Amino acid sequence: QVQLLESGGGLVQAGGSLRLSCAASGRTFSNYRMGWFRQAPGLEREFVATIIWSSDMTYYVDSVKGRFTISKDNAKNTVYLQMNSLKPEDTAVYYCAAGSVSSGGYAYYRNWRSWGQGTQVTVSS
């Protein structure tokens, strides 16, 4: 069973940076896609970024392109989300996800199989 453990959230001023980490365990991830989603109060869970474990190909939602970077460390089985130039609208609970998700379906959270517990990111203005 896949286990995902996020860390790195916190409170930061607008314009600041945070790095989220997601430690993955429980299986081989070479055939998997890893992703980050976020959910603000009252809103649906939103796709942020994804990386294909075997190819390192990455995709981002338009609102974070140029500010966020998803990456991974194979040796540590850990995925990162480096968030720069943070804005108040980035405030949300951020979730790590893993699954065998197609290229046409990664943006929809219901297509993902495994989730972490979430970490709060709060950006003050």
Coordinates of N, CA, C and O in Angstrom, one line a residue:
Q1 N 0.8 -1.2 0.0 CA 0.0 0.0 0.0 C 0.9 1.2 0.0 O 1.8 1.3 0.8
V2 N 0.5 2.2 -0.9 CA 1.3 3.4 -1.0 C 1.1 4.3 0.2 O -0.1 4.5 0.6
Q3 N 2.1 4.8 0.7 CA 2.0 5.8 1.8 C 2.7 7.1 1.4 O 3.9 7.0 0.9
L4 N 2.1 8.2 1.6 CA 2.6 9.5 1.2 C 2.6 10.4 2.5 O 1.6 10.5 3.1
L5 N 3.8 11.0 2.8 CA 3.9 11.9 3.9 C 4.4 13.2 3.5 O 5.6 13.4 3.1
E6 N 3.5 14.3 3.6 CA 4.0 15.6 3.2 C 4.6 16.3 4.4 O 4.2 16.1 5.6
S7 N 5.4 17.3 4.1 CA 5.9 18.2 5.1 C 6.4 19.5 4.4 O 6.5 19.5 3.2
G8 N 6.6 20.5 5.2 CA 7.2 21.8 4.7 C 6.2 22.9 4.6 O 6.6 24.0 4.2
G9 N 4.9 22.7 4.9 CA 4.0 23.8 4.9 C 4.3 24.8 6.0 O 5.1 24.6 6.9
G10 N 3.6 26.0 6.0 CA 3.7 27.0 7.0 C 3.2 28.3 6.6 O 2.4 28.4 5.6
L11 N 3.5 29.3 7.3 CA 3.1 30.7 7.1 C 4.2 31.5 6.5 O 5.3 31.5 7.0
V12 N 3.9 32.2 5.4 CA 4.9 33.0 4.7 C 4.3 34.3 4.2 O 3.1 34.3 3.9
Q13 N 5.1 35.3 4.1 CA 4.6 36.5 3.5 C 4.5 36.5 2.0 O 5.3 35.7 1.4
A14 N 3.7 37.2 1.4 CA 3.6 37.3 -0.1 C 5.0 37.6 -0.6 O 5.7 38.5 -0.1
G15 N 5.3 36.9 -1.7 CA 6.6 37.1 -2.3 C 7.7 36.1 -1.8 O 8.8 36.0 -2.3
G16 N 7.3 35.4 -0.7 CA 8.3 34.5 -0.1 C 8.2 33.1 -0.8 O 7.5 32.9 -1.8
S17 N 9.0 32.2 -0.2 CA 9.1 30.8 -0.7 C 8.9 29.8 0.3 O 9.2 30.0 1.5
L18 N 8.5 28.6 -0.1 CA 8.4 27.4 0.7 C 8.7 26.2 -0.2 O 8.5 26.3 -1.4
R19 N 9.2 25.2 0.4 CA 9.4 23.9 -0.3 C 8.7 22.8 0.4 O 9.0 22.5 1.6
L20 N 7.8 22.2 -0.3 CA 7.0 21.0 0.3 C 7.7 19.7 -0.1 O 8.3 19.7 -1.2
S21 N 7.7 18.8 0.8 CA 8.3 17.5 0.5 C 7.2 16.4 0.6 O 6.3 16.5 1.5
C22 N 7.3 15.3 -0.1 CA 6.4 14.2 -0.1 C 7.2 12.9 -0.1 O 7.8 12.6 -1.2
A23 N 7.3 12.3 1.0 CA 8.1 11.0 1.1 C 7.1 9.9 0.8 O 6.1 9.7 1.4
A24 N 7.5 9.1 -0.2 CA 6.7 8.0 -0.7 C 7.2 6.7 -0.3 O 8.4 6.5 -0.4
S25 N 6.4 5.7 0.0 CA 6.8 4.4 0.3 C 5.7 3.4 0.0 O 4.5 3.8 -0.3
G26 N 6.0 2.1 0.0 CA 5.0 1.1 -0.2 C 5.0 0.4 -1.5 O 4.3 -0.7 -1.7
R27 N 5.8 0.9 -2.5 CA 5.8 0.2 -3.8 C 6.9 0.8 -4.6 O 7.5 1.8 -4.2
T28 N 7.1 0.3 -5.8 CA 8.0 0.9 -6.8 C 7.2 1.9 -7.6 O 6.1 1.6 -8.0
F29 N 7.8 3.1 -7.7 CA 7.1 4.2 -8.3 C 7.5 4.4 -9.8 O 7.0 5.4 -10.4
S30 N 8.2 3.5 -10.4 CA 8.8 3.8 -11.7 C 7.7 3.9 -12.7 O 7.8 4.6 -13.7
N31 N 6.5 3.3 -12.5 CA 5.4 3.4 -13.5 C 4.4 4.4 -13.1 O 3.3 4.4 -13.6
Y32 N 4.7 5.2 -12.1 CA 3.7 6.1 -11.5 C 3.9 7.5 -11.9 O 5.0 7.9 -12.3
R33 N 2.8 8.2 -11.7 CA 2.9 9.7 -11.8 C 2.7 10.2 -10.4 O 1.9 9.7 -9.6
M34 N 3.4 11.3 -10.1 CA 3.3 11.9 -8.8 C 2.7 13.3 -9.0 O 3.0 13.9 -10.0
G35 N 2.0 13.8 -8.0 CA 1.3 15.1 -8.2 C 1.1 15.9 -7.0 O 1.2 15.3 -5.9
W36 N 0.9 17.1 -7.1 CA 0.5 18.0 -6.0 C -0.8 18.7 -6.4 O -1.0 19.2 -7.5
F37 N -1.7 18.7 -5.4 CA -3.0 19.3 -5.5 C -3.1 20.3 -4.3 O -2.3 20.2 -3.4
R38 N -4.1 21.2 -4.4 CA -4.3 22.1 -3.3 C -5.8 22.3 -3.2 O -6.6 22.2 -4.1
Q39 N -6.2 22.6 -1.9 CA -7.7 22.8 -1.7 C -7.8 23.9 -0.7 O -7.4 23.8 0.5
A40 N -8.5 24.9 -1.1 CA -8.8 26.1 -0.3 C -10.2 25.8 0.3 O -11.0 25.1 -0.3
P41 N -10.6 26.5 1.4 CA -11.9 26.3 2.0 C -13.0 26.5 1.1 O -13.0 27.6 0.4
G42 N -14.0 25.6 1.0 CA -15.1 25.8 0.2 C -15.0 25.5 -1.3 O -15.9 25.6 -2.1
L43 N -13.7 25.1 -1.7 CA -13.4 24.9 -3.1 C -13.0 23.5 -3.4 O -12.6 22.7 -2.4
E44 N -13.2 23.1 -4.6 CA -12.8 21.7 -5.0 C -11.2 21.6 -5.0 O -10.5 22.6 -5.2
R45 N -10.8 20.4 -4.8 CA -9.3 20.1 -4.9 C -8.8 20.5 -6.3 O -9.4 20.0 -7.3
E46 N -7.7 21.2 -6.4 CA -7.2 21.8 -7.6 C -5.9 21.2 -7.9 O -5.0 21.1 -7.1
F47 N -5.7 20.8 -9.2 CA -4.4 20.3 -9.7 C -3.4 21.5 -9.7 O -3.7 22.6 -10.0
V48 N -2.2 21.2 -9.2 CA -1.1 22.1 -9.2 C 0.0 21.7 -10.1 O 0.5 22.5 -11.0
A49 N 0.6 20.5 -10.0 CA 1.7 20.1 -10.7 C 1.8 18.6 -10.7 O 1.3 17.9 -9.8
T50 N 2.5 18.0 -11.7 CA 2.7 16.6 -11.8 C 4.0 16.3 -12.4 O 4.5 17.1 -13.2
I51 N 4.6 15.1 -12.0 CA 5.8 14.7 -12.6 C 5.7 13.2 -12.9 O 5.2 12.4 -12.0
I52 N 6.2 12.7 -14.0 CA 6.2 11.3 -14.3 C 7.5 10.7 -13.8 O 8.6 11.2 -14.1
W53 N 7.4 9.7 -12.9 CA 8.5 9.2 -12.2 C 9.6 8.7 -13.2 O 10.8 9.0 -13.0
S54 N 9.2 8.0 -14.2 CA 10.2 7.4 -15.1 C 10.9 8.4 -16.1 O 12.0 8.2 -16.5
S55 N 10.2 9.5 -16.4 CA 10.7 10.4 -17.5 C 11.1 11.8 -17.0 O 11.7 12.5 -17.7
D56 N 10.6 12.1 -15.8 CA 10.8 13.5 -15.3 C 10.0 14.5 -16.0 O 10.3 15.7 -15.8
M57 N 9.1 14.2 -16.9 CA 8.3 15.2 -17.5 C 7.4 15.8 -16.5 O 6.8 15.1 -15.7
T58 N 7.2 17.1 -16.6 CA 6.4 17.9 -15.7 C 5.3 18.7 -16.4 O 5.5 19.1 -17.5
Y59 N 4.3 18.9 -15.6 CA 3.2 19.7 -16.1 C 2.6 20.6 -14.9 O 2.6 20.1 -13.8
Y60 N 2.2 21.8 -15.2 CA 1.7 22.7 -14.2 C 0.4 23.4 -14.6 O 0.1 23.6 -15.8
V61 N -0.4 23.7 -13.6 CA -1.5 24.6 -13.8 C -1.0 26.0 -14.2 O 0.1 26.4 -13.7
D62 N -1.7 26.7 -15.1 CA -1.2 27.9 -15.6 C -0.9 28.9 -14.5 O 0.1 29.7 -14.6
S63 N -1.6 28.9 -13.4 CA -1.5 29.9 -12.4 C -0.2 29.8 -11.6 O 0.2 30.8 -10.9
V64 N 0.5 28.7 -11.7 CA 1.8 28.5 -10.9 C 3.0 28.4 -11.9 O 4.1 28.4 -11.4
K65 N 2.8 28.4 -13.2 CA 3.9 28.3 -14.1 C 4.9 29.5 -13.9 O 4.5 30.6 -13.8
G66 N 6.2 29.1 -13.8 CA 7.2 30.1 -13.6 C 7.4 30.4 -12.2 O 8.4 31.1 -11.8
R67 N 6.6 30.0 -11.3 CA 6.7 30.2 -9.8 C 7.0 28.9 -9.0 O 7.8 28.9 -8.1
F68 N 6.4 27.8 -9.4 CA 6.5 26.6 -8.7 C 7.3 25.6 -9.6 O 7.2 25.6 -10.8
T69 N 8.0 24.7 -8.9 CA 8.8 23.7 -9.6 C 8.6 22.3 -8.9 O 8.8 22.3 -7.7
I70 N 8.2 21.3 -9.6 CA 8.1 20.0 -9.0 C 9.3 19.2 -9.4 O 9.8 19.3 -10.6
S71 N 9.8 18.4 -8.5 CA 11.0 17.6 -8.8 C 11.0 16.4 -7.9 O 10.1 16.3 -7.0
K72 N 12.0 15.5 -8.1 CA 12.0 14.3 -7.2 C 13.4 13.9 -7.0 O 14.3 14.2 -7.8
D73 N 13.6 13.1 -5.9 CA 14.9 12.5 -5.6 C 14.6 11.0 -5.6 O 14.0 10.5 -4.7
N74 N 15.2 10.3 -6.6 CA 14.9 8.9 -6.7 C 15.5 8.1 -5.5 O 14.8 7.2 -5.0
A75 N 16.6 8.5 -5.0 CA 17.3 7.8 -3.9 C 16.4 7.9 -2.7 O 16.4 6.9 -1.8
K76 N 15.8 9.0 -2.5 CA 15.0 9.2 -1.3 C 13.5 8.9 -1.5 O 12.7 9.0 -0.5
N77 N 13.1 8.5 -2.7 CA 11.7 8.3 -3.0 C 10.8 9.5 -2.5 O 9.8 9.4 -1.9
T78 N 11.3 10.7 -2.8 CA 10.7 11.9 -2.3 C 10.4 12.9 -3.5 O 11.3 13.0 -4.4
V79 N 9.3 13.5 -3.5 CA 8.9 14.5 -4.5 C 8.8 15.8 -3.8 O 8.4 15.9 -2.6
Y80 N 9.2 16.9 -4.5 CA 9.3 18.2 -3.9 C 8.4 19.2 -4.7 O 8.2 19.0 -5.9
L81 N 7.9 20.2 -4.0 CA 7.3 21.3 -4.7 C 7.9 22.6 -4.2 O 7.7 23.0 -3.1
Q82 N 8.8 23.2 -5.0 CA 9.4 24.5 -4.6 C 8.5 25.6 -5.1 O 8.1 25.7 -6.2
M83 N 8.1 26.4 -4.1 CA 7.1 27.4 -4.4 C 7.7 28.8 -4.1 O 8.1 29.1 -3.0
N84 N 7.9 29.6 -5.2 CA 8.5 30.9 -5.1 C 7.5 32.0 -5.4 O 6.4 31.7 -6.0
S85 N 7.8 33.2 -5.1 CA 6.9 34.3 -5.4 C 5.4 34.0 -5.0 O 4.5 34.2 -5.7
L86 N 5.3 33.5 -3.8 CA 4.0 33.1 -3.3 C 3.0 34.3 -3.2 O 3.4 35.4 -2.9
K87 N 1.7 34.0 -3.5 CA 0.7 35.0 -3.4 C -0.4 34.5 -2.4 O -0.5 33.3 -2.1
P88 N -1.1 35.5 -1.9 CA -2.2 35.1 -0.9 C -3.2 34.1 -1.5 O -3.7 33.2 -0.8
E89 N -3.4 34.1 -2.8 CA -4.3 33.1 -3.5 C -3.7 31.7 -3.5 O -4.4 30.8 -3.9
D90 N -2.5 31.6 -3.2 CA -1.9 30.2 -3.1 C -2.2 29.5 -1.8 O -1.9 28.4 -1.6
T91 N -2.8 30.3 -0.8 CA -3.2 29.7 0.5 C -4.1 28.6 0.3 O -5.2 28.7 -0.3
A92 N -3.8 27.4 0.9 CA -4.6 26.2 0.7 C -3.9 25.1 1.5 O -2.8 25.2 2.0
V93 N -4.6 24.0 1.6 CA -4.0 22.7 2.1 C -3.4 22.0 0.8 O -4.2 21.9 -0.1
Y94 N -2.2 21.7 0.9 CA -1.5 21.1 -0.3 C -1.4 19.6 0.0 O -0.9 19.1 1.0
Y95 N -1.8 18.8 -1.0 CA -1.8 17.3 -1.0 C -0.8 16.7 -2.0 O -0.8 17.2 -3.2
C96 N -0.1 15.7 -1.6 CA 0.7 14.9 -2.5 C -0.2 13.7 -3.0 O -1.0 13.2 -2.2
A97 N 0.0 13.3 -4.2 CA -0.8 12.2 -4.8 C 0.1 11.4 -5.6 O 1.1 11.8 -6.2
A98 N -0.3 10.1 -5.8 CA 0.4 9.1 -6.6 C -0.6 8.2 -7.3 O -1.7 7.9 -6.7
G99 N -0.2 7.8 -8.5 CA -1.1 6.9 -9.2 C -0.7 6.7 -10.6 O 0.2 7.4 -11.2
S100 N -1.3 5.7 -11.2 CA -1.1 5.4 -12.7 C -2.1 6.2 -13.5 O -3.1 5.6 -13.9
V101 N -1.9 7.4 -13.6 CA -2.9 8.3 -14.2 C -2.5 8.7 -15.6 O -1.3 9.0 -15.8
S102 N -3.4 8.7 -16.5 CA -3.1 8.9 -17.9 C -2.8 10.4 -18.1 O -3.2 11.3 -17.3
S103 N -2.2 10.7 -19.2 CA -1.9 12.1 -19.6 C -3.1 12.9 -19.8 O -3.1 14.1 -19.6
G104 N -4.3 12.3 -20.1 CA -5.5 13.0 -20.3 C -6.3 13.2 -19.0 O -7.3 14.0 -19.0
G105 N -5.9 12.6 -17.9 CA -6.7 12.7 -16.7 C -6.0 13.2 -15.5 O -6.6 13.2 -14.4
Y106 N -4.8 13.6 -15.6 CA -4.0 13.9 -14.3 C -4.6 15.1 -13.6 O -4.3 15.3 -12.4
A107 N -5.3 16.0 -14.3 CA -5.7 17.3 -13.7 C -7.0 17.1 -12.8 O -7.4 18.0 -12.1
Y108 N -7.6 15.9 -12.9 CA -8.8 15.7 -12.1 C -8.5 14.8 -10.9 O -8.0 13.7 -11.0
Y109 N -8.7 15.3 -9.7 CA -8.3 14.7 -8.5 C -8.9 13.3 -8.3 O -8.3 12.4 -7.7
R110 N -10.1 13.0 -8.8 CA -10.7 11.7 -8.6 C -10.0 10.6 -9.4 O -10.2 9.4 -9.1
N111 N -9.1 10.9 -10.3 CA -8.3 9.9 -11.0 C -7.1 9.4 -10.3 O -6.5 8.5 -10.8
W112 N -6.8 10.0 -9.2 CA -5.6 9.7 -8.4 C -6.0 8.7 -7.3 O -7.0 8.8 -6.7
R113 N -5.1 7.7 -7.1 CA -5.4 6.6 -6.2 C -5.0 6.9 -4.8 O -5.7 6.5 -3.8
S114 N -3.8 7.4 -4.6 CA -3.2 7.5 -3.2 C -3.0 9.0 -2.9 O -2.5 9.8 -3.7
W115 N -3.2 9.3 -1.6 CA -3.1 10.7 -1.1 C -2.4 10.8 0.2 O -2.5 9.9 1.0
G116 N -1.6 11.9 0.4 CA -1.1 12.2 1.7 C -2.1 12.9 2.6 O -3.3 13.1 2.1
Q117 N -1.7 13.2 3.8 CA -2.6 13.8 4.7 C -2.8 15.3 4.5 O -3.7 15.9 5.1
G118 N -1.9 15.9 3.8 CA -2.0 17.4 3.5 C -1.2 18.2 4.4 O -0.9 17.8 5.6
T119 N -0.7 19.3 3.9 CA 0.0 20.3 4.7 C -0.5 21.7 4.4 O -0.7 22.0 3.2
Q120 N -0.7 22.5 5.4 CA -1.2 23.8 5.2 C -0.2 24.8 4.8 O 0.9 24.9 5.4
V121 N -0.5 25.6 3.8 CA 0.3 26.7 3.3 C -0.5 28.0 3.4 O -1.6 28.0 2.8
T122 N 0.0 28.9 4.1 CA -0.8 30.2 4.3 C 0.2 31.3 3.9 O 1.3 31.5 4.4
V123 N -0.3 32.2 3.0 CA 0.4 33.3 2.5 C -0.3 34.6 2.9 O -1.4 34.8 2.5
S124 N 0.4 35.4 3.7 CA -0.2 36.6 4.2 C 0.2 37.8 3.2 O 1.3 37.8 2.6
S125 N -0.7 38.7 3.1 CA -0.5 39.9 2.2 C 0.2 41.0 2.9 O 0.4 41.0 4.1

